PDB file of C-alpha atoms in Angstrom:
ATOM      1  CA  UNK S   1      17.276  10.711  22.900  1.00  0.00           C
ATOM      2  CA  UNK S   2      15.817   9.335  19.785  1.00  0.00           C
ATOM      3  CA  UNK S   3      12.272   7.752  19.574  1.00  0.00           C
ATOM      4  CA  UNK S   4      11.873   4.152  18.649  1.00  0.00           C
ATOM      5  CA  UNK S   5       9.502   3.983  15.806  1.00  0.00           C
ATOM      6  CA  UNK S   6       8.614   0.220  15.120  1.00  0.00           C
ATOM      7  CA  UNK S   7       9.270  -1.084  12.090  1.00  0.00           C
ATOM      8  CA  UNK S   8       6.608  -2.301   9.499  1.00  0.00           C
ATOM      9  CA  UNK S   9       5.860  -5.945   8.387  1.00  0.00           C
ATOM     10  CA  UNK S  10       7.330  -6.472   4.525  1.00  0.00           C
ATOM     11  CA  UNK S  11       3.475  -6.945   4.023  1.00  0.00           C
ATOM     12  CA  UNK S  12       2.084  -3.674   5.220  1.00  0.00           C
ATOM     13  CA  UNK S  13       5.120  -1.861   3.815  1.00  0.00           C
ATOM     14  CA  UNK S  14       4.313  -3.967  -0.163  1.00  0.00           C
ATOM     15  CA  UNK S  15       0.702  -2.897   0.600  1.00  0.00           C
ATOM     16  CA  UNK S  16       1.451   0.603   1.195  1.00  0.00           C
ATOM     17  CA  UNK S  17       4.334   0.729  -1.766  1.00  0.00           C
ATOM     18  CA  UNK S  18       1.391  -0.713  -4.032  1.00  0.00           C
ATOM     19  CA  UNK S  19      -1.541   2.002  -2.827  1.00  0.00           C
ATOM     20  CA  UNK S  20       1.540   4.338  -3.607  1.00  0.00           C
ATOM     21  CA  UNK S  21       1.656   3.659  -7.916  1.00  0.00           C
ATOM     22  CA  UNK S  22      -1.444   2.443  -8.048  1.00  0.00           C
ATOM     23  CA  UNK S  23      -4.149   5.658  -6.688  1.00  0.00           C
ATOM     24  CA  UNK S  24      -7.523   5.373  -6.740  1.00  0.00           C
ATOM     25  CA  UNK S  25      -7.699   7.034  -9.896  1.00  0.00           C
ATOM     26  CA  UNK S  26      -5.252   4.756 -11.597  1.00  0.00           C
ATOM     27  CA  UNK S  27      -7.380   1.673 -10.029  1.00  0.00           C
ATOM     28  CA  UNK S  28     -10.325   3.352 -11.400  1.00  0.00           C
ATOM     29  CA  UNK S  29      -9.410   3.809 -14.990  1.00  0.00           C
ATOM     30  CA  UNK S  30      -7.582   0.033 -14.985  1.00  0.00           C
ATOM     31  CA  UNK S  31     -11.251  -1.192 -13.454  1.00  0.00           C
ATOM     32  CA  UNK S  32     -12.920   0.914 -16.914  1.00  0.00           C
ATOM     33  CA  UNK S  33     -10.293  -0.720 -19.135  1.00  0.00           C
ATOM     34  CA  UNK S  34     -10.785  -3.877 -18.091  1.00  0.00           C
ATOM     35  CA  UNK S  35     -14.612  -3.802 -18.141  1.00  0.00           C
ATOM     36  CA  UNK S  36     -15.094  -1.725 -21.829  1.00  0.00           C
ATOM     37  CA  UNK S  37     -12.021  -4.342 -23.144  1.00  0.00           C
ATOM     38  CA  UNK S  38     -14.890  -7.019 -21.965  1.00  0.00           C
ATOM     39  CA  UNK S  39     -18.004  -5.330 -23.109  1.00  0.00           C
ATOM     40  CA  UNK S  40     -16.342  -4.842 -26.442  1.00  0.00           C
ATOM     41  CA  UNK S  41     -15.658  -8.299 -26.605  1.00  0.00           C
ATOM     42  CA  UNK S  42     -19.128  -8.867 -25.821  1.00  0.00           C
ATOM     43  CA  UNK S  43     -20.293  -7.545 -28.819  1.00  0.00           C
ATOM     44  CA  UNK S  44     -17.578  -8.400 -31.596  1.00  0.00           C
ATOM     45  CA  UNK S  45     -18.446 -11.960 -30.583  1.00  0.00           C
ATOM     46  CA  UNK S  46     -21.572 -11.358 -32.671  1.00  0.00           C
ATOM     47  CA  UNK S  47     -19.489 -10.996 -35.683  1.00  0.00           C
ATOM     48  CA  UNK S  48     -19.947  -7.639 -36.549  1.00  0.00           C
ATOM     49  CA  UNK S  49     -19.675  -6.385 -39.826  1.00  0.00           C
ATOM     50  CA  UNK S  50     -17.854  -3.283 -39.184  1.00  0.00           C
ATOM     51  CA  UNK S  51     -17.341  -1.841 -42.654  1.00  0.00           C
ATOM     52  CA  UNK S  52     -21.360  -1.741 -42.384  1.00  0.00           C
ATOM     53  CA  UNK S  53     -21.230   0.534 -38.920  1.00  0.00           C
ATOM     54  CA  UNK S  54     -18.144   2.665 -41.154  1.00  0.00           C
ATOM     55  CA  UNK S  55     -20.367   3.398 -43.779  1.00  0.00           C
ATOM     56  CA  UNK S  56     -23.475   4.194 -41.811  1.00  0.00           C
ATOM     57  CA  UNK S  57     -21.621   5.945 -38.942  1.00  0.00           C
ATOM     58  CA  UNK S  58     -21.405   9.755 -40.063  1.00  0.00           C
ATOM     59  CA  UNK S  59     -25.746   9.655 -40.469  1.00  0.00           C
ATOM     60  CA  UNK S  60     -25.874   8.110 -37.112  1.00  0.00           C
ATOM     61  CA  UNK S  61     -23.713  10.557 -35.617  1.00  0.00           C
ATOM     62  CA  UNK S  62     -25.298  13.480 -37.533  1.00  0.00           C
ATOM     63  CA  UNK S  63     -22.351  14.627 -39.720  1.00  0.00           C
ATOM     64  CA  UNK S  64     -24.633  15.016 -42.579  1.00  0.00           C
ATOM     65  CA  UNK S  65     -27.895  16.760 -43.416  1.00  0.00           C
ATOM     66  CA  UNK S  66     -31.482  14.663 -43.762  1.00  0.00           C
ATOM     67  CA  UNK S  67     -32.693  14.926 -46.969  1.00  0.00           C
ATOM     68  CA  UNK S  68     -35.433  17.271 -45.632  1.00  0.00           C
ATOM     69  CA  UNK S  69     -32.089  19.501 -45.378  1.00  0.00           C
ATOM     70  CA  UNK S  70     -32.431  19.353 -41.106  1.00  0.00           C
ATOM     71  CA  UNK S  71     -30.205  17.729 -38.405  1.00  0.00           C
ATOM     72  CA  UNK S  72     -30.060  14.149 -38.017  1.00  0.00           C
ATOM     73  CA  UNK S  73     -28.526  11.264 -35.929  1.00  0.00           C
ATOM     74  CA  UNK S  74     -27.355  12.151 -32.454  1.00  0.00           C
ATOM     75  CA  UNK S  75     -27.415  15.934 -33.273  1.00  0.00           C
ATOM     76  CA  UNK S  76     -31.300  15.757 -34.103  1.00  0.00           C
ATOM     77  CA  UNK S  77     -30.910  13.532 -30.892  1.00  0.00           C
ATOM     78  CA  UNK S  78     -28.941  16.197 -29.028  1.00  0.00           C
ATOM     79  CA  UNK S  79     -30.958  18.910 -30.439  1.00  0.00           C
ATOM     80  CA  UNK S  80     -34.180  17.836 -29.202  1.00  0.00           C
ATOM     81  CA  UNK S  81     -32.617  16.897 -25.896  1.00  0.00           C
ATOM     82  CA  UNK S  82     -31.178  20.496 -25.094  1.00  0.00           C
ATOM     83  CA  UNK S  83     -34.513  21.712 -26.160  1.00  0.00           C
ATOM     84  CA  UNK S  84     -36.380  20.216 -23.901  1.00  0.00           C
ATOM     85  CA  UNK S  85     -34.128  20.207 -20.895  1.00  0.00           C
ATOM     86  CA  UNK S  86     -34.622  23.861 -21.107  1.00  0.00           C
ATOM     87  CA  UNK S  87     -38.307  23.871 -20.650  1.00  0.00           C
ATOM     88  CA  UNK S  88     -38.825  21.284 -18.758  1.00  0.00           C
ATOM     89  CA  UNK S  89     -36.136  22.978 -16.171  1.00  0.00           C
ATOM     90  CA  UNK S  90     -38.697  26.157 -16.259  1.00  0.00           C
ATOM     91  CA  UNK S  91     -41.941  24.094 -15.825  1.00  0.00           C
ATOM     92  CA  UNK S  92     -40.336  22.167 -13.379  1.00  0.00           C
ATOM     93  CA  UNK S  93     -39.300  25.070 -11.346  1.00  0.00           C
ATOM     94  CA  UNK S  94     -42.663  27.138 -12.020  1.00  0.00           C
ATOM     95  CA  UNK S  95     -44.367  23.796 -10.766  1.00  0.00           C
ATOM     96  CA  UNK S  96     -42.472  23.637  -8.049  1.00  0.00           C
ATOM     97  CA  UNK S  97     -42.718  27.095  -6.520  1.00  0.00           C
ATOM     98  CA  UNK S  98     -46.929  26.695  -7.242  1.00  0.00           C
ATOM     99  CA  UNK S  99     -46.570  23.826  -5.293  1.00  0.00           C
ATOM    100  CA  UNK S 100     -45.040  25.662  -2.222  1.00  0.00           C
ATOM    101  CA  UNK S 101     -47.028  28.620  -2.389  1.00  0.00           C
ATOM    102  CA  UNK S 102     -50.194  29.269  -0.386  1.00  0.00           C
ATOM    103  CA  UNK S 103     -52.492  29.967  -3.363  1.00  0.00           C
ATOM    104  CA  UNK S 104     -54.798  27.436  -3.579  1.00  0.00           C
ATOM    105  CA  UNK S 105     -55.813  27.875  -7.440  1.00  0.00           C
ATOM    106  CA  UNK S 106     -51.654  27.466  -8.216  1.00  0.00           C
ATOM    107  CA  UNK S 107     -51.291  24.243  -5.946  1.00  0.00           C
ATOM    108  CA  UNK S 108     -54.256  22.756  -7.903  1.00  0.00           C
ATOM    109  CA  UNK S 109     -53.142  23.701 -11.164  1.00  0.00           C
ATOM    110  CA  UNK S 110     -49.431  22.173 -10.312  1.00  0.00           C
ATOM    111  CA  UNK S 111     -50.905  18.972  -8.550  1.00  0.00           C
ATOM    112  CA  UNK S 112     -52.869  18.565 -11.444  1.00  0.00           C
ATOM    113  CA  UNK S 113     -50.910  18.965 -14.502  1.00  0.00           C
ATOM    114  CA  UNK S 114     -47.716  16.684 -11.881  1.00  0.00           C
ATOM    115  CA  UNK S 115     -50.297  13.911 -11.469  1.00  0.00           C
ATOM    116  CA  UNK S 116     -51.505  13.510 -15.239  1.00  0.00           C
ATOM    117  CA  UNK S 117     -47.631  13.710 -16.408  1.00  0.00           C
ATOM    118  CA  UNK S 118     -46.421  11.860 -14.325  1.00  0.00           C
ATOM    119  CA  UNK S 119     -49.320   8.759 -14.162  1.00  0.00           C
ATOM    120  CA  UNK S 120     -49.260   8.591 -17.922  1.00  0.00           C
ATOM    121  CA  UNK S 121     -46.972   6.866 -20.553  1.00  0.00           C
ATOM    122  CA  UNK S 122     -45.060   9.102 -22.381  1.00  0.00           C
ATOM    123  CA  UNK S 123     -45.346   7.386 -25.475  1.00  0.00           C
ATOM    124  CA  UNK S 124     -49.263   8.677 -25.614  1.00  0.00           C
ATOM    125  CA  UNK S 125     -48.462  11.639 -24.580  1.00  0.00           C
ATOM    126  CA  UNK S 126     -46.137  12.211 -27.551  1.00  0.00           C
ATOM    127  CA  UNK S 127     -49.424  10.827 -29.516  1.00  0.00           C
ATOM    128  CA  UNK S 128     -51.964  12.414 -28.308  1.00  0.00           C
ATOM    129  CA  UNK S 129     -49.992  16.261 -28.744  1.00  0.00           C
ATOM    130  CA  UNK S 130     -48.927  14.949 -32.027  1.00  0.00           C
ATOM    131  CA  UNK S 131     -52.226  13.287 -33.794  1.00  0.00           C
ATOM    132  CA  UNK S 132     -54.680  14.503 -30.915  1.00  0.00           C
ATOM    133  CA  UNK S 133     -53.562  18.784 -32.038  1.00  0.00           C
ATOM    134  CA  UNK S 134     -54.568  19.042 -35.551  1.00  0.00           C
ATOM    135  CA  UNK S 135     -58.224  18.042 -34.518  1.00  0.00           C
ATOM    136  CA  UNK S 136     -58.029  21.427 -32.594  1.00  0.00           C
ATOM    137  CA  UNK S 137     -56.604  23.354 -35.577  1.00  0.00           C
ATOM    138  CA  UNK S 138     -53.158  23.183 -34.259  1.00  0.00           C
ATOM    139  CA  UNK S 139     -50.439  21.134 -36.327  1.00  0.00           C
ATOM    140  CA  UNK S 140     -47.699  20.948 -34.766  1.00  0.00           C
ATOM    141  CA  UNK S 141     -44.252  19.229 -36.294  1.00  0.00           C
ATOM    142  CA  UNK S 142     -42.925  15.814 -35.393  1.00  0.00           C
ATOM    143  CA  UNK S 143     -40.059  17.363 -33.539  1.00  0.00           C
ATOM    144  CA  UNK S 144     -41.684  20.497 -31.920  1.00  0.00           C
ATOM    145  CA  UNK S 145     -44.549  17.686 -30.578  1.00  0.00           C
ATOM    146  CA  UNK S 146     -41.599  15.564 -29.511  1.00  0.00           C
ATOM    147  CA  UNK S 147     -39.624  18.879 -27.476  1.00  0.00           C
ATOM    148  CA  UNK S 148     -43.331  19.607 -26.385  1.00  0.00           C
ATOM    149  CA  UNK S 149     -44.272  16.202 -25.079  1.00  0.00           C
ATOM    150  CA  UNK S 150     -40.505  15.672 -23.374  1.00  0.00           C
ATOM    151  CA  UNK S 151     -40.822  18.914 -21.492  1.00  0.00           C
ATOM    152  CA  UNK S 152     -44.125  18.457 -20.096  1.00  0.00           C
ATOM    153  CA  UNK S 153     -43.227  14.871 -19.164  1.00  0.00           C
ATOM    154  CA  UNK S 154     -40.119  15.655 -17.525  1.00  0.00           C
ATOM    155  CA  UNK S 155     -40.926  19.180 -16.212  1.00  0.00           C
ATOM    156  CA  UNK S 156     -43.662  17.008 -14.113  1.00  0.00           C
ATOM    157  CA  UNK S 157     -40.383  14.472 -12.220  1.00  0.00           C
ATOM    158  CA  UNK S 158     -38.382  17.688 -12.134  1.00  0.00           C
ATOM    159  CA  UNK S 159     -40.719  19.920 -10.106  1.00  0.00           C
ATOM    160  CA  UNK S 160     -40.902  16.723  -7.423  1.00  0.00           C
ATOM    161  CA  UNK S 161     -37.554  17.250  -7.575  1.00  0.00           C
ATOM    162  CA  UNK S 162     -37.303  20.772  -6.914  1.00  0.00           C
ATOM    163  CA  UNK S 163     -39.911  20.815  -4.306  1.00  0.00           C
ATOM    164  CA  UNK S 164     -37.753  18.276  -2.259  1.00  0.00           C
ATOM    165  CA  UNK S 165     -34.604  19.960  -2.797  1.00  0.00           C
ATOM    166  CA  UNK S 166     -35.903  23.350  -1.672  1.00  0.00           C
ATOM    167  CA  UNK S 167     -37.883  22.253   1.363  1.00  0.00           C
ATOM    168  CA  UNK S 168     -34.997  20.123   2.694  1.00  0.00           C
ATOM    169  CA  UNK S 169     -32.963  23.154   3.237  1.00  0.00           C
ATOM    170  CA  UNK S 170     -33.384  23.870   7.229  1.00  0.00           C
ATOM    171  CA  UNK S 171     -35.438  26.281   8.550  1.00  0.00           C
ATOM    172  CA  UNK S 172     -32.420  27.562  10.490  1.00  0.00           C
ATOM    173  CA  UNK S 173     -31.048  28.781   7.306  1.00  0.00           C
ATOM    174  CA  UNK S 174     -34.144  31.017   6.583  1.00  0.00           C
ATOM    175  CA  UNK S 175     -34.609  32.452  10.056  1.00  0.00           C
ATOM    176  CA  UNK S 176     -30.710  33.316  10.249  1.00  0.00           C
ATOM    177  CA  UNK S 177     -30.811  35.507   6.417  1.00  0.00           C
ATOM    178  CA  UNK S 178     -34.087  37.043   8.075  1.00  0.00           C
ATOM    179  CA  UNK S 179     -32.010  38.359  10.926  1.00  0.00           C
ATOM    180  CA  UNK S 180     -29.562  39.526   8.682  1.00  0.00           C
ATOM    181  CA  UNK S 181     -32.671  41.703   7.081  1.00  0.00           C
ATOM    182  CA  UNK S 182     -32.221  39.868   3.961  1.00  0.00           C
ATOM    183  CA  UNK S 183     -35.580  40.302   1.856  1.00  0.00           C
ATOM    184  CA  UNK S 184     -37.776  36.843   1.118  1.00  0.00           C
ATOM    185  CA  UNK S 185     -36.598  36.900  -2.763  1.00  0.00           C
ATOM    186  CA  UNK S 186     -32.896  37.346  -1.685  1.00  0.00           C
ATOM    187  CA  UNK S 187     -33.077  34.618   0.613  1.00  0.00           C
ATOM    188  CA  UNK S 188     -34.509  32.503  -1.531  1.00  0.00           C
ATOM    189  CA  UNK S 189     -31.914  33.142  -4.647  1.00  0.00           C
ATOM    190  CA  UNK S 190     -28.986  33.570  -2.526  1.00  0.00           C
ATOM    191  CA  UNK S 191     -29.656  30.971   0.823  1.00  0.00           C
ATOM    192  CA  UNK S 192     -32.138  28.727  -0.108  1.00  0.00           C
ATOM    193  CA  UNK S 193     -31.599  27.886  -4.047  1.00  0.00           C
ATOM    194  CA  UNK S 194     -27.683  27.810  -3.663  1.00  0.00           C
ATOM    195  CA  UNK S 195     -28.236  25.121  -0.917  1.00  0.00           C
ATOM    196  CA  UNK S 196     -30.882  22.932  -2.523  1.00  0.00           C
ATOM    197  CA  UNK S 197     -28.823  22.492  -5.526  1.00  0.00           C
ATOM    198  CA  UNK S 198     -26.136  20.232  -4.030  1.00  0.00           C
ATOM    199  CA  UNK S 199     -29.471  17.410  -3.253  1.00  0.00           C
ATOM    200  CA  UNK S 200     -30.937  18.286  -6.610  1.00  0.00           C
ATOM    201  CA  UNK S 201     -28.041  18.096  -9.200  1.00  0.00           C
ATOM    202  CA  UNK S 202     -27.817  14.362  -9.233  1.00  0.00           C
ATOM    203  CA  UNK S 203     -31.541  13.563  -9.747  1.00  0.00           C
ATOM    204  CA  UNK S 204     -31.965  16.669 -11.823  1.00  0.00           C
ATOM    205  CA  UNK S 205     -29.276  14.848 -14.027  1.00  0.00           C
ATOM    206  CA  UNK S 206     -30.662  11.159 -14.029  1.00  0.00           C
ATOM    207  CA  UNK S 207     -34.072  12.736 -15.377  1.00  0.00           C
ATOM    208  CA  UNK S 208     -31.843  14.365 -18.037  1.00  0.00           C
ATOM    209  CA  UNK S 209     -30.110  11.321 -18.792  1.00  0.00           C
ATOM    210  CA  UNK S 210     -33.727   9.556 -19.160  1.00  0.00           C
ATOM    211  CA  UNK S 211     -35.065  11.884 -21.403  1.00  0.00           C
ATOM    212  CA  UNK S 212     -31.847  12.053 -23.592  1.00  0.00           C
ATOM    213  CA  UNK S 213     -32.829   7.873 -23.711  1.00  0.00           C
ATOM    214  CA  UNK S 214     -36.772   8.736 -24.315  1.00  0.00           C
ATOM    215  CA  UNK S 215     -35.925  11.228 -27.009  1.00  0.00           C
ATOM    216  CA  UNK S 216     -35.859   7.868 -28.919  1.00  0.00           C
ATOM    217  CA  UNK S 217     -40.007   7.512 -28.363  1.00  0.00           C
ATOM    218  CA  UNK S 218     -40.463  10.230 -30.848  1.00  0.00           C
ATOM    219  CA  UNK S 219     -39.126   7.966 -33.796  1.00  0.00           C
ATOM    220  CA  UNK S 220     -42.917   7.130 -33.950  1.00  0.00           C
ATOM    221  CA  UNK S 221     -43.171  10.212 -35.881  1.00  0.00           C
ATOM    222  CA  UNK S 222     -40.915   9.657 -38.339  1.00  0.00           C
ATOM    223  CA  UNK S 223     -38.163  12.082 -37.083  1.00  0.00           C
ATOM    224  CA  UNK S 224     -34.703  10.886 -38.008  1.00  0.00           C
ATOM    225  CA  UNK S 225     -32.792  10.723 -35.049  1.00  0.00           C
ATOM    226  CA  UNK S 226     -30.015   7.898 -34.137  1.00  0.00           C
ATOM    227  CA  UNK S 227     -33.087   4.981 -32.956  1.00  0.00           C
ATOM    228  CA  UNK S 228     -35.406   6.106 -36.331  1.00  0.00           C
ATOM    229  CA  UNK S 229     -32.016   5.825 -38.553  1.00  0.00           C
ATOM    230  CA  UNK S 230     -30.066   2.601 -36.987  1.00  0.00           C
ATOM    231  CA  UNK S 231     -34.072   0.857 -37.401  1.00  0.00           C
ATOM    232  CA  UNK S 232     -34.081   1.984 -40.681  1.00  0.00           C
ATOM    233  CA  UNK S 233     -30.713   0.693 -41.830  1.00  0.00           C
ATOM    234  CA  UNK S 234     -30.841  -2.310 -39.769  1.00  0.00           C
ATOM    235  CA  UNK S 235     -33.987  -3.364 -41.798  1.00  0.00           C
ATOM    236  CA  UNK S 236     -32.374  -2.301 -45.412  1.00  0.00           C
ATOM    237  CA  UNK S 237     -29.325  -4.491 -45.039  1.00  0.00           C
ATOM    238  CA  UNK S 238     -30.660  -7.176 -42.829  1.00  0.00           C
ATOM    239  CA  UNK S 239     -28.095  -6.636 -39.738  1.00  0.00           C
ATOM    240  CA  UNK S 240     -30.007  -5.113 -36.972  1.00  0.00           C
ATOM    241  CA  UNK S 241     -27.171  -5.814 -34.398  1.00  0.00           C
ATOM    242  CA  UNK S 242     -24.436  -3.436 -35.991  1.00  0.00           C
ATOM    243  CA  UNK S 243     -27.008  -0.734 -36.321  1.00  0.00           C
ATOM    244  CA  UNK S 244     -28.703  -1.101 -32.752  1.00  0.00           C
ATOM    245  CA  UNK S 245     -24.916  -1.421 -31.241  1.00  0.00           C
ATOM    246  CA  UNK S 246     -24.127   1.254 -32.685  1.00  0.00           C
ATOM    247  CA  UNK S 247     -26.991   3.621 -31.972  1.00  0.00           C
ATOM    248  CA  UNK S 248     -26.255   2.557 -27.610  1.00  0.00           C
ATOM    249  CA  UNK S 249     -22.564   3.596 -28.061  1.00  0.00           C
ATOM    250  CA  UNK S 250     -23.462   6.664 -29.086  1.00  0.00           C
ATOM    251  CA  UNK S 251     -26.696   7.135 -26.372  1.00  0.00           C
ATOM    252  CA  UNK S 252     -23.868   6.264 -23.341  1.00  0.00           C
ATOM    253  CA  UNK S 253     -21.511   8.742 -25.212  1.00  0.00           C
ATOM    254  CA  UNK S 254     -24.253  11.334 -24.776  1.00  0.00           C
ATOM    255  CA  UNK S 255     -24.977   9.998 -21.507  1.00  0.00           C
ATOM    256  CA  UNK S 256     -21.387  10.073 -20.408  1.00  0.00           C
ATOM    257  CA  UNK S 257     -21.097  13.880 -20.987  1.00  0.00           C
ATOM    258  CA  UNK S 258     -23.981  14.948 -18.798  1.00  0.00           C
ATOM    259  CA  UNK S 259     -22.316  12.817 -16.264  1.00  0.00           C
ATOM    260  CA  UNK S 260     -19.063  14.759 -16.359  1.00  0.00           C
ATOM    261  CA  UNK S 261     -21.573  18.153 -16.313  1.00  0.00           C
ATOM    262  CA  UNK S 262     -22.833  16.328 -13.374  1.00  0.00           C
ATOM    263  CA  UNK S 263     -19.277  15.596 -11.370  1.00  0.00           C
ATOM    264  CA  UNK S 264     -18.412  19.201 -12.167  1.00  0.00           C
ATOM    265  CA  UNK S 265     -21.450  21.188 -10.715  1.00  0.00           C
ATOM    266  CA  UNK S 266     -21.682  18.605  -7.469  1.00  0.00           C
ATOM    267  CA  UNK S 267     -18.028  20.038  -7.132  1.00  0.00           C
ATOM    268  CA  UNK S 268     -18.998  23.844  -7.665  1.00  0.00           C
ATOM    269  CA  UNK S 269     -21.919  23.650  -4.780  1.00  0.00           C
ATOM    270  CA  UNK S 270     -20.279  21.107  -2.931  1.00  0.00           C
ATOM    271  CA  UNK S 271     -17.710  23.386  -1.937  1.00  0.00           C
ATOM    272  CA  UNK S 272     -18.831  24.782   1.483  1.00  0.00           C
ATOM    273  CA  UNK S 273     -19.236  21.603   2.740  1.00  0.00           C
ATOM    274  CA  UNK S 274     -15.716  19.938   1.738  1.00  0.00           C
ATOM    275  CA  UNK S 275     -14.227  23.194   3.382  1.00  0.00           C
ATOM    276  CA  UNK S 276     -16.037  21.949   6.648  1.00  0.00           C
ATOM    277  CA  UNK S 277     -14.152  18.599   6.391  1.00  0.00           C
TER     278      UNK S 277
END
């Protein structure tokens, strides 16, 4: 005995066909195409002088040395990024766990230094470490006050962040490792960390993102990264819109790859729970 299986409209079965060839993937990269084949258009209706952005690119990108025989362009910009990702990831974390803890003298000193850092501008912060030192004896360079000022700015969001992510693990999760006899710094490294990641990855990355985009404050000082050099060459040769384009292409390619860093670690600790699905 066979089963009638009813047949589908022509419309459901074009709709279906269509959903077929065209994935969501291949939907999403037509959507991209379409919208960067616009946004270019955007700009080149500004009449761009493009031999300009040629001959000025390899600076801006940092393929070449600053006369002072350093980095420049996006790899001073990258440079000073990395830099102070890495500290403010430790001072975020530090400031987070004094935070949590029950020591009174650590939760002030955390609260403290989280509240200036975070109700200030960062623009006098970068100031006040880089003119506001040397009255104390200390000089420090334009780019180690820049890395300096970054960190302590950021490592102020990030240890919100950290805090949140770390108490939003359940208690359940705790009290089960604790029956397993699992010792307060193993649960921590192996329950509780591994856990908070997944909720604080993707803010973790936005404030990375940010400061890659604030790195650009610290042209104050003179330090030649992409927003000091496309400034600069925008005011020799009188077109500021080839130089300023230029320098935001290559701040959203930066951007672009800590958003694929992003994608891939929300897929490493996302793992247990896709399993569950």
């Amino acid at each position: 005995m066979t089963s009638f299986q009813p047949q589908r409209p022509p419309e459901q079965a074009e709709q279906s066909l269509l959903k077929r060839v065209f994935g969501f993937r291949t939907r999403l990269y037509l959507t991209w195409l379409v919208m960067f084949v616009l946004f270019a258009g955007f700009f080149l209706s500004f009449d761009l002088k493009l031999s300009i952005i040629l001959d000025k690119l390899p600076n801006l990108i940092g393929l070449h040395m600053a006369p002072n025989g350093f980095l420049q362009g996006a790899a001073l910009t990258l440079f000073v990024s990395v830099c102070s990702i890495v500290v403010s990831v430790v001072l975020g974390f530090v400031t987070a766990l004094a935070r949590l803890s029950s020591s009174a003298v650590a939760f002030g000193i955390a609260s403290f230094y989280a509240s200036f850092f975070r109700g200030t501008p960062l623009l006098i912060q970068i100031l006040l470490i880089y003119l506001g030192l040397p009255q104390l004896g200390i000089v420090p360079g334009a780019i180690t006050a820049g890395v300096i000022a970054l960190s302590l700015n950021y490592g102020a969001y990030l240890s919100e962040i950290f805090r949140a992510g770390i108490i939003g693990v359940s208690v359940g999760q705790r009290e089960a490792a604790l029956a397993l006899a699992l010792r307060p710094t193993q649960i921590f490294w192996r329950v509780t960390l591994p856990q908070a990641m997944r909720t604080i990855i993707p803010p973790t990355t936005n404030q990375f993102i940010s400061m890659l985009k604030d790195s650009s404050l610290i042209s104050v000082m003179g330090v030649w990264e992409v927003m000091f050099l496309a400034q600069s060459y925008g005011r020799s040769s009188y077109r500021y819109i080839e130089m300023l384009t230029t320098a935001a292409v290559l701040y959203w390619i930066m951007s672009i790859g800590l958003e694929l860093l992003q994608s891939r670690l929300e897929r490493h600790y996302g793992k247990a729970y896709q399993a569950r699905k």
